């Protein structure tokens, strides 16, 4: 009996393994479904790489495609893609919250009580309420977004109601889950000057990218900012700053570009600039032709994609809290301060090390992926770098080279999407679970820095 229970205990001690196994299993099932003949248009079935790439992109809520989503896949295929995106978005949020609870229980009672008081969002182990909260938040935001989109498509664009209903629901689910899949080959370019369509999709993606802990806390204490936790304050402040700066930089870069903003009216330029800034964070939709944007805009988007969205959200990247904390570490060091304080709270040094580990390993993955993909394609480095960051940070934007890559290059992007989706969560949880106090200290040494 004791021997039979050992593997179970070992598995529960490392809950990140469960998430990895679940994602790999779901990817295999999604690939098999999309590989079947009834999922693709025309005679025969999709190739294995097409099915694998699309299933991985949907489950990792990335949005990169190697075939036209609307034309290549049947309605059945669209349902499979939408289901994978919903599972990926909901699963990653609930998994992140559950893994947080697993790590939470490893702390002592006093630490648990202090942390619960600080966060004001996650209790001492009420997993059921966490999961139900994720479901409610997801469905409510998706439903409201779908109502706006369906109404606009049916009334303004005069689409038949069944078509408007399907496209609106598909787009709403894809937006909140930051999946980036659209039934139109031009993504959101048909709605570049339409504030109803653009803003509905952008705000759904923004909310999905904030993260469940933040959404739950805002629902409880929306009008009482003093009760917000450090995580919520840091996420909202950093996200707002990145959106504002990104909108300004992208709009300025593309203002006179005749292939993007230059052909639009001034209000439409501002709308498109904001939409692209929001999409770059992780949603992957584009209302402008990304391939026609300037190299400077690609660089700005590279940085924004790498930062990503909030922790325990549907967004990818290293997460805004990681970026903000590293920025605060730099500021504190430049000021000669001994501790890092944010919003009148001191951040423990072990959290600094965790943030630095996540960021540097992500940089290493992007650099390695760019080097390998550069050897597998003839495209320029700026395009390859953009593609690698988009895949690893599960964004889904592309300069148009994804479908032109060899199968080896596309398989590399599959690996990057899986690593980018699962890596930060499993790594962050592993670091939290491995925390332990050293019983001895080595003599101090000071190498020369700089």
mmCIF file of C-alpha atoms in Angstrom, residues 45-327:
data_model
loop_
_atom_site.group_PDB
_atom_site.id
_atom_site.type_symbol
_atom_site.label_atom_id
_atom_site.label_comp_id
_atom_site.label_asym_id
_atom_site.label_seq_id
_atom_site.Cartn_x
_atom_site.Cartn_y
_atom_site.Cartn_z
ATOM 1 C CA UNK A 45 -6.753 15.634 -44.693
ATOM 2 C CA UNK A 46 -4.343 18.276 -43.481
ATOM 3 C CA UNK A 47 -0.703 17.331 -43.191
ATOM 4 C CA UNK A 48 0.546 16.236 -39.801
ATOM 5 C CA UNK A 49 2.661 19.376 -39.370
ATOM 6 C CA UNK A 50 -0.312 21.612 -40.263
ATOM 7 C CA UNK A 51 -2.489 19.827 -37.706
ATOM 8 C CA UNK A 52 0.224 19.814 -35.021
ATOM 9 C CA UNK A 53 1.146 23.460 -35.563
ATOM 10 C CA UNK A 54 -2.472 24.648 -35.492
ATOM 11 C CA UNK A 55 -3.393 22.551 -32.448
ATOM 12 C CA UNK A 56 -0.338 23.781 -30.531
ATOM 13 C CA UNK A 57 -0.959 27.374 -31.539
ATOM 14 C CA UNK A 58 -4.597 27.169 -30.409
ATOM 15 C CA UNK A 59 -3.919 25.359 -27.128
ATOM 16 C CA UNK A 60 -1.028 27.690 -26.284
ATOM 17 C CA UNK A 61 -3.330 30.603 -27.268
ATOM 18 C CA UNK A 62 -0.718 31.913 -29.679
ATOM 19 C CA UNK A 63 -2.463 32.495 -33.007
ATOM 20 C CA UNK A 64 0.382 31.785 -35.424
ATOM 21 C CA UNK A 65 -0.915 29.895 -38.473
ATOM 22 C CA UNK A 66 0.587 28.064 -41.417
ATOM 23 C CA UNK A 67 -2.712 27.904 -43.327
ATOM 24 C CA UNK A 68 -5.699 30.236 -43.682
ATOM 25 C CA UNK A 69 -7.935 29.463 -40.680
ATOM 26 C CA UNK A 70 -11.173 30.465 -42.387
ATOM 27 C CA UNK A 71 -10.553 28.728 -45.711
ATOM 28 C CA UNK A 72 -8.474 25.671 -44.838
ATOM 29 C CA UNK A 73 -10.526 24.284 -41.945
ATOM 30 C CA UNK A 74 -14.151 23.169 -41.948
ATOM 31 C CA UNK A 75 -16.704 24.218 -39.347
ATOM 32 C CA UNK A 76 -15.702 21.121 -37.378
ATOM 33 C CA UNK A 77 -12.098 22.203 -37.546
ATOM 34 C CA UNK A 78 -13.090 25.684 -36.354
ATOM 35 C CA UNK A 79 -14.915 24.172 -33.390
ATOM 36 C CA UNK A 80 -11.840 22.116 -32.495
ATOM 37 C CA UNK A 81 -9.614 25.218 -32.713
ATOM 38 C CA UNK A 82 -12.026 27.264 -30.602
ATOM 39 C CA UNK A 83 -12.294 24.497 -27.998
ATOM 40 C CA UNK A 84 -8.517 24.221 -27.785
ATOM 41 C CA UNK A 85 -8.214 27.991 -27.347
ATOM 42 C CA UNK A 86 -10.833 27.988 -24.588
ATOM 43 C CA UNK A 87 -9.180 25.056 -22.824
ATOM 44 C CA UNK A 88 -5.760 26.654 -23.205
ATOM 45 C CA UNK A 89 -6.918 29.999 -21.859
ATOM 46 C CA UNK A 90 -9.031 28.647 -19.041
ATOM 47 C CA UNK A 91 -6.601 25.868 -18.246
ATOM 48 C CA UNK A 92 -3.580 28.097 -18.013
ATOM 49 C CA UNK A 93 -5.373 30.507 -15.684
ATOM 50 C CA UNK A 94 -6.730 27.812 -13.404
ATOM 51 C CA UNK A 95 -3.482 25.864 -13.544
ATOM 52 C CA UNK A 96 -1.484 28.934 -12.571
ATOM 53 C CA UNK A 97 -3.861 29.634 -9.690
ATOM 54 C CA UNK A 98 -3.820 26.016 -8.559
ATOM 55 C CA UNK A 99 -0.038 25.847 -8.744
ATOM 56 C CA UNK A 100 0.056 29.000 -6.674
ATOM 57 C CA UNK A 101 -2.089 27.258 -4.091
ATOM 58 C CA UNK A 102 0.192 24.210 -4.109
ATOM 59 C CA UNK A 103 3.174 26.451 -3.437
ATOM 60 C CA UNK A 104 1.080 28.394 -0.931
ATOM 61 C CA UNK A 105 0.493 25.331 1.213
ATOM 62 C CA UNK A 106 4.200 24.667 1.500
ATOM 63 C CA UNK A 107 4.553 27.793 3.640
ATOM 64 C CA UNK A 108 4.066 27.886 7.394
ATOM 65 C CA UNK A 109 0.724 28.928 8.846
ATOM 66 C CA UNK A 110 1.963 32.365 9.819
ATOM 67 C CA UNK A 111 3.351 33.021 6.331
ATOM 68 C CA UNK A 112 0.119 31.768 4.780
ATOM 69 C CA UNK A 113 -1.959 34.125 6.870
ATOM 70 C CA UNK A 114 0.299 37.065 6.086
ATOM 71 C CA UNK A 115 0.228 36.311 2.364
ATOM 72 C CA UNK A 116 -3.557 35.885 2.360
ATOM 73 C CA UNK A 117 -3.929 39.249 4.067
ATOM 74 C CA UNK A 118 -1.584 40.870 1.564
ATOM 75 C CA UNK A 119 -3.106 39.432 -1.612
ATOM 76 C CA UNK A 120 -6.759 39.655 -0.510
ATOM 77 C CA UNK A 121 -7.614 37.380 -3.418
ATOM 78 C CA UNK A 122 -6.608 33.772 -2.731
ATOM 79 C CA UNK A 123 -7.610 32.041 0.460
ATOM 80 C CA UNK A 124 -5.870 29.308 2.366
ATOM 81 C CA UNK A 125 -6.765 26.580 -0.072
ATOM 82 C CA UNK A 126 -10.276 27.142 -1.397
ATOM 83 C CA UNK A 127 -9.524 25.581 -4.771
ATOM 84 C CA UNK A 128 -13.184 25.214 -5.657
ATOM 85 C CA UNK A 129 -13.916 28.923 -5.323
ATOM 86 C CA UNK A 130 -10.817 29.760 -7.369
ATOM 87 C CA UNK A 131 -11.886 27.555 -10.255
ATOM 88 C CA UNK A 132 -15.495 28.750 -10.139
ATOM 89 C CA UNK A 133 -14.248 32.315 -10.122
ATOM 90 C CA UNK A 134 -12.162 31.682 -13.230
ATOM 91 C CA UNK A 135 -15.161 30.161 -15.013
ATOM 92 C CA UNK A 136 -17.471 33.036 -14.099
ATOM 93 C CA UNK A 137 -15.028 35.745 -15.103
ATOM 94 C CA UNK A 138 -14.218 34.013 -18.393
ATOM 95 C CA UNK A 139 -17.819 33.401 -19.423
ATOM 96 C CA UNK A 140 -19.086 36.847 -18.431
ATOM 97 C CA UNK A 141 -16.380 38.738 -20.344
ATOM 98 C CA UNK A 142 -16.698 36.462 -23.376
ATOM 99 C CA UNK A 143 -20.497 36.798 -23.371
ATOM 100 C CA UNK A 144 -20.476 40.606 -23.149
ATOM 101 C CA UNK A 145 -17.841 40.839 -25.886
ATOM 102 C CA UNK A 146 -19.803 38.434 -28.096
ATOM 103 C CA UNK A 147 -22.996 40.489 -27.744
ATOM 104 C CA UNK A 148 -21.179 43.624 -28.932
ATOM 105 C CA UNK A 149 -19.480 41.873 -31.835
ATOM 106 C CA UNK A 150 -22.534 39.926 -33.010
ATOM 107 C CA UNK A 151 -24.715 43.033 -32.884
ATOM 108 C CA UNK A 152 -22.194 45.051 -34.858
ATOM 109 C CA UNK A 153 -21.702 42.364 -37.503
ATOM 110 C CA UNK A 154 -25.430 41.780 -37.933
ATOM 111 C CA UNK A 155 -26.648 45.383 -37.855
ATOM 112 C CA UNK A 156 -23.828 47.445 -39.340
ATOM 113 C CA UNK A 157 -22.203 44.930 -41.687
ATOM 114 C CA UNK A 158 -25.550 43.255 -42.496
ATOM 115 C CA UNK A 159 -24.262 39.728 -42.095
ATOM 116 C CA UNK A 160 -26.863 36.952 -41.804
ATOM 117 C CA UNK A 161 -27.498 36.382 -38.113
ATOM 118 C CA UNK A 162 -26.153 32.779 -37.986
ATOM 119 C CA UNK A 163 -22.920 33.914 -39.647
ATOM 120 C CA UNK A 164 -22.640 36.979 -37.400
ATOM 121 C CA UNK A 165 -23.330 34.842 -34.324
ATOM 122 C CA UNK A 166 -20.644 32.289 -35.138
ATOM 123 C CA UNK A 167 -18.004 34.855 -36.113
ATOM 124 C CA UNK A 168 -18.787 37.065 -33.109
ATOM 125 C CA UNK A 169 -18.634 34.213 -30.597
ATOM 126 C CA UNK A 170 -15.480 32.814 -32.182
ATOM 127 C CA UNK A 171 -13.797 36.224 -32.071
ATOM 128 C CA UNK A 172 -14.936 36.932 -28.490
ATOM 129 C CA UNK A 173 -13.542 33.645 -27.144
ATOM 130 C CA UNK A 174 -10.351 34.084 -29.139
ATOM 131 C CA UNK A 175 -9.942 37.664 -27.856
ATOM 132 C CA UNK A 176 -10.387 37.018 -24.136
ATOM 133 C CA UNK A 177 -8.099 34.002 -24.289
ATOM 134 C CA UNK A 178 -5.526 36.012 -26.279
ATOM 135 C CA UNK A 179 -5.632 33.255 -28.890
ATOM 136 C CA UNK A 180 -5.364 35.472 -31.983
ATOM 137 C CA UNK A 181 -7.401 33.180 -34.257
ATOM 138 C CA UNK A 182 -9.806 34.878 -36.680
ATOM 139 C CA UNK A 183 -12.042 33.443 -39.385
ATOM 140 C CA UNK A 184 -10.878 36.166 -41.802
ATOM 141 C CA UNK A 185 -7.582 35.957 -43.669
ATOM 142 C CA UNK A 186 -6.958 39.638 -42.944
ATOM 143 C CA UNK A 187 -7.451 39.267 -39.172
ATOM 144 C CA UNK A 188 -8.930 42.576 -37.916
ATOM 145 C CA UNK A 189 -7.821 44.690 -40.890
ATOM 146 C CA UNK A 190 -11.403 44.919 -42.176
ATOM 147 C CA UNK A 191 -12.304 46.735 -38.939
ATOM 148 C CA UNK A 192 -9.271 49.014 -38.661
ATOM 149 C CA UNK A 193 -11.440 52.165 -38.466
ATOM 150 C CA UNK A 194 -14.380 50.602 -36.594
ATOM 151 C CA UNK A 195 -14.183 51.484 -32.874
ATOM 152 C CA UNK A 196 -16.962 49.045 -31.896
ATOM 153 C CA UNK A 197 -15.179 46.009 -33.292
ATOM 154 C CA UNK A 198 -11.615 47.112 -32.507
ATOM 155 C CA UNK A 199 -12.222 48.299 -28.946
ATOM 156 C CA UNK A 200 -14.403 45.313 -28.026
ATOM 157 C CA UNK A 201 -11.685 42.888 -29.107
ATOM 158 C CA UNK A 202 -8.895 44.999 -27.579
ATOM 159 C CA UNK A 203 -10.563 45.359 -24.170
ATOM 160 C CA UNK A 204 -11.434 41.647 -24.010
ATOM 161 C CA UNK A 205 -7.797 40.818 -24.720
ATOM 162 C CA UNK A 206 -6.595 43.370 -22.159
ATOM 163 C CA UNK A 207 -8.843 41.910 -19.457
ATOM 164 C CA UNK A 208 -7.695 38.384 -20.276
ATOM 165 C CA UNK A 209 -4.104 39.568 -20.112
ATOM 166 C CA UNK A 210 -4.427 41.107 -16.633
ATOM 167 C CA UNK A 211 -4.691 37.734 -14.930
ATOM 168 C CA UNK A 212 -7.339 36.091 -12.808
ATOM 169 C CA UNK A 213 -5.972 37.218 -9.404
ATOM 170 C CA UNK A 214 -6.204 40.843 -10.565
ATOM 171 C CA UNK A 215 -9.679 40.434 -12.061
ATOM 172 C CA UNK A 216 -10.977 38.781 -8.899
ATOM 173 C CA UNK A 217 -9.546 41.516 -6.714
ATOM 174 C CA UNK A 218 -10.968 44.268 -8.925
ATOM 175 C CA UNK A 219 -14.367 42.611 -8.768
ATOM 176 C CA UNK A 220 -14.253 42.712 -4.979
ATOM 177 C CA UNK A 221 -12.535 46.058 -4.386
ATOM 178 C CA UNK A 222 -12.899 48.031 -7.606
ATOM 179 C CA UNK A 223 -13.639 51.301 -5.832
ATOM 180 C CA UNK A 224 -11.238 50.704 -2.935
ATOM 181 C CA UNK A 225 -7.704 50.922 -4.353
ATOM 182 C CA UNK A 226 -6.220 50.994 -0.855
ATOM 183 C CA UNK A 227 -7.250 47.359 -0.458
ATOM 184 C CA UNK A 228 -5.521 46.246 -3.636
ATOM 185 C CA UNK A 229 -2.589 43.903 -3.166
ATOM 186 C CA UNK A 230 0.933 44.714 -4.302
ATOM 187 C CA UNK A 231 0.517 42.314 -7.222
ATOM 188 C CA UNK A 232 -2.607 44.094 -8.476
ATOM 189 C CA UNK A 233 -1.107 47.560 -8.111
ATOM 190 C CA UNK A 234 2.091 46.535 -9.850
ATOM 191 C CA UNK A 235 0.243 44.776 -12.679
ATOM 192 C CA UNK A 236 -2.146 47.660 -13.361
ATOM 193 C CA UNK A 237 0.509 50.368 -13.133
ATOM 194 C CA UNK A 238 2.998 48.578 -15.372
ATOM 195 C CA UNK A 239 0.356 47.472 -17.873
ATOM 196 C CA UNK A 240 -1.044 50.990 -18.202
ATOM 197 C CA UNK A 241 2.420 52.466 -18.714
ATOM 198 C CA UNK A 242 3.347 49.885 -21.359
ATOM 199 C CA UNK A 243 0.076 50.378 -23.247
ATOM 200 C CA UNK A 244 0.458 54.163 -23.235
ATOM 201 C CA UNK A 245 4.108 54.120 -24.291
ATOM 202 C CA UNK A 246 3.515 51.398 -26.883
ATOM 203 C CA UNK A 247 0.606 53.293 -28.428
ATOM 204 C CA UNK A 248 2.657 56.477 -28.712
ATOM 205 C CA UNK A 249 5.725 54.758 -30.178
ATOM 206 C CA UNK A 250 3.860 52.604 -32.708
ATOM 207 C CA UNK A 251 1.613 55.468 -33.814
ATOM 208 C CA UNK A 252 4.580 57.790 -34.239
ATOM 209 C CA UNK A 253 6.584 55.165 -36.144
ATOM 210 C CA UNK A 254 3.765 54.364 -38.566
ATOM 211 C CA UNK A 255 2.075 57.790 -38.824
ATOM 212 C CA UNK A 256 3.338 58.550 -42.332
ATOM 213 C CA UNK A 257 3.750 54.965 -43.552
ATOM 214 C CA UNK A 258 1.381 54.753 -46.574
ATOM 215 C CA UNK A 259 1.153 50.964 -46.195
ATOM 216 C CA UNK A 260 -0.203 51.187 -42.626
ATOM 217 C CA UNK A 261 -1.427 54.327 -40.813
ATOM 218 C CA UNK A 262 -0.619 56.810 -43.574
ATOM 219 C CA UNK A 263 -3.734 55.929 -45.575
ATOM 220 C CA UNK A 264 -6.161 56.387 -42.633
ATOM 221 C CA UNK A 265 -7.880 59.387 -41.107
ATOM 222 C CA UNK A 266 -6.403 60.804 -37.901
ATOM 223 C CA UNK A 267 -9.013 59.230 -35.579
ATOM 224 C CA UNK A 268 -8.516 55.882 -37.333
ATOM 225 C CA UNK A 269 -4.730 56.198 -36.955
ATOM 226 C CA UNK A 270 -5.052 56.686 -33.206
ATOM 227 C CA UNK A 271 -7.483 53.771 -32.954
ATOM 228 C CA UNK A 272 -5.227 51.489 -34.991
ATOM 229 C CA UNK A 273 -2.163 52.543 -32.996
ATOM 230 C CA UNK A 274 -3.869 51.653 -29.727
ATOM 231 C CA UNK A 275 -5.211 48.383 -31.124
ATOM 232 C CA UNK A 276 -1.794 47.276 -32.347
ATOM 233 C CA UNK A 277 -0.246 48.180 -28.993
ATOM 234 C CA UNK A 278 -2.854 46.067 -27.193
ATOM 235 C CA UNK A 279 -2.490 43.198 -29.672
ATOM 236 C CA UNK A 280 1.279 43.196 -29.352
ATOM 237 C CA UNK A 281 1.056 42.409 -25.646
ATOM 238 C CA UNK A 282 -0.218 38.893 -26.422
ATOM 239 C CA UNK A 283 -3.529 38.714 -28.313
ATOM 240 C CA UNK A 284 -1.941 38.497 -31.776
ATOM 241 C CA UNK A 285 -4.706 40.238 -33.743
ATOM 242 C CA UNK A 286 -3.641 42.843 -36.263
ATOM 243 C CA UNK A 287 -5.640 45.695 -37.766
ATOM 244 C CA UNK A 288 -2.589 46.776 -39.800
ATOM 245 C CA UNK A 289 -0.435 44.713 -42.138
ATOM 246 C CA UNK A 290 2.386 43.718 -39.796
ATOM 247 C CA UNK A 291 4.632 42.762 -42.710
ATOM 248 C CA UNK A 292 4.486 46.360 -44.003
ATOM 249 C CA UNK A 293 5.398 48.003 -40.705
ATOM 250 C CA UNK A 294 8.799 49.635 -40.215
ATOM 251 C CA UNK A 295 11.794 47.923 -38.648
ATOM 252 C CA UNK A 296 11.574 50.356 -35.731
ATOM 253 C CA UNK A 297 7.990 49.287 -35.082
ATOM 254 C CA UNK A 298 9.056 45.637 -35.127
ATOM 255 C CA UNK A 299 11.666 46.401 -32.487
ATOM 256 C CA UNK A 300 9.101 48.121 -30.257
ATOM 257 C CA UNK A 301 6.757 45.164 -30.725
ATOM 258 C CA UNK A 302 9.569 42.714 -29.943
ATOM 259 C CA UNK A 303 10.033 44.348 -26.549
ATOM 260 C CA UNK A 304 6.298 44.490 -25.810
ATOM 261 C CA UNK A 305 5.777 40.871 -26.840
ATOM 262 C CA UNK A 306 8.669 39.746 -24.667
ATOM 263 C CA UNK A 307 7.243 41.511 -21.602
ATOM 264 C CA UNK A 308 3.781 40.051 -22.196
ATOM 265 C CA UNK A 309 0.831 40.268 -19.813
ATOM 266 C CA UNK A 310 -0.058 39.583 -16.202
ATOM 267 C CA UNK A 311 0.781 36.510 -14.170
ATOM 268 C CA UNK A 312 -1.858 33.723 -14.093
ATOM 269 C CA UNK A 313 -3.428 35.221 -17.226
ATOM 270 C CA UNK A 314 -4.125 34.130 -20.795
ATOM 271 C CA UNK A 315 -1.179 36.238 -21.981
ATOM 272 C CA UNK A 316 2.400 35.114 -22.524
ATOM 273 C CA UNK A 317 5.819 36.706 -22.126
ATOM 274 C CA UNK A 318 7.933 36.962 -18.991
ATOM 275 C CA UNK A 319 4.988 38.850 -17.395
ATOM 276 C CA UNK A 320 4.703 42.493 -16.407
ATOM 277 C CA UNK A 321 5.440 41.852 -12.722
ATOM 278 C CA UNK A 322 8.741 40.215 -13.627
ATOM 279 C CA UNK A 323 9.681 43.156 -15.835
ATOM 280 C CA UNK A 324 8.554 45.746 -13.283
ATOM 281 C CA UNK A 325 10.446 44.051 -10.470
ATOM 282 C CA UNK A 326 13.667 43.893 -12.472
ATOM 283 C CA UNK A 327 13.250 47.572 -13.314
#
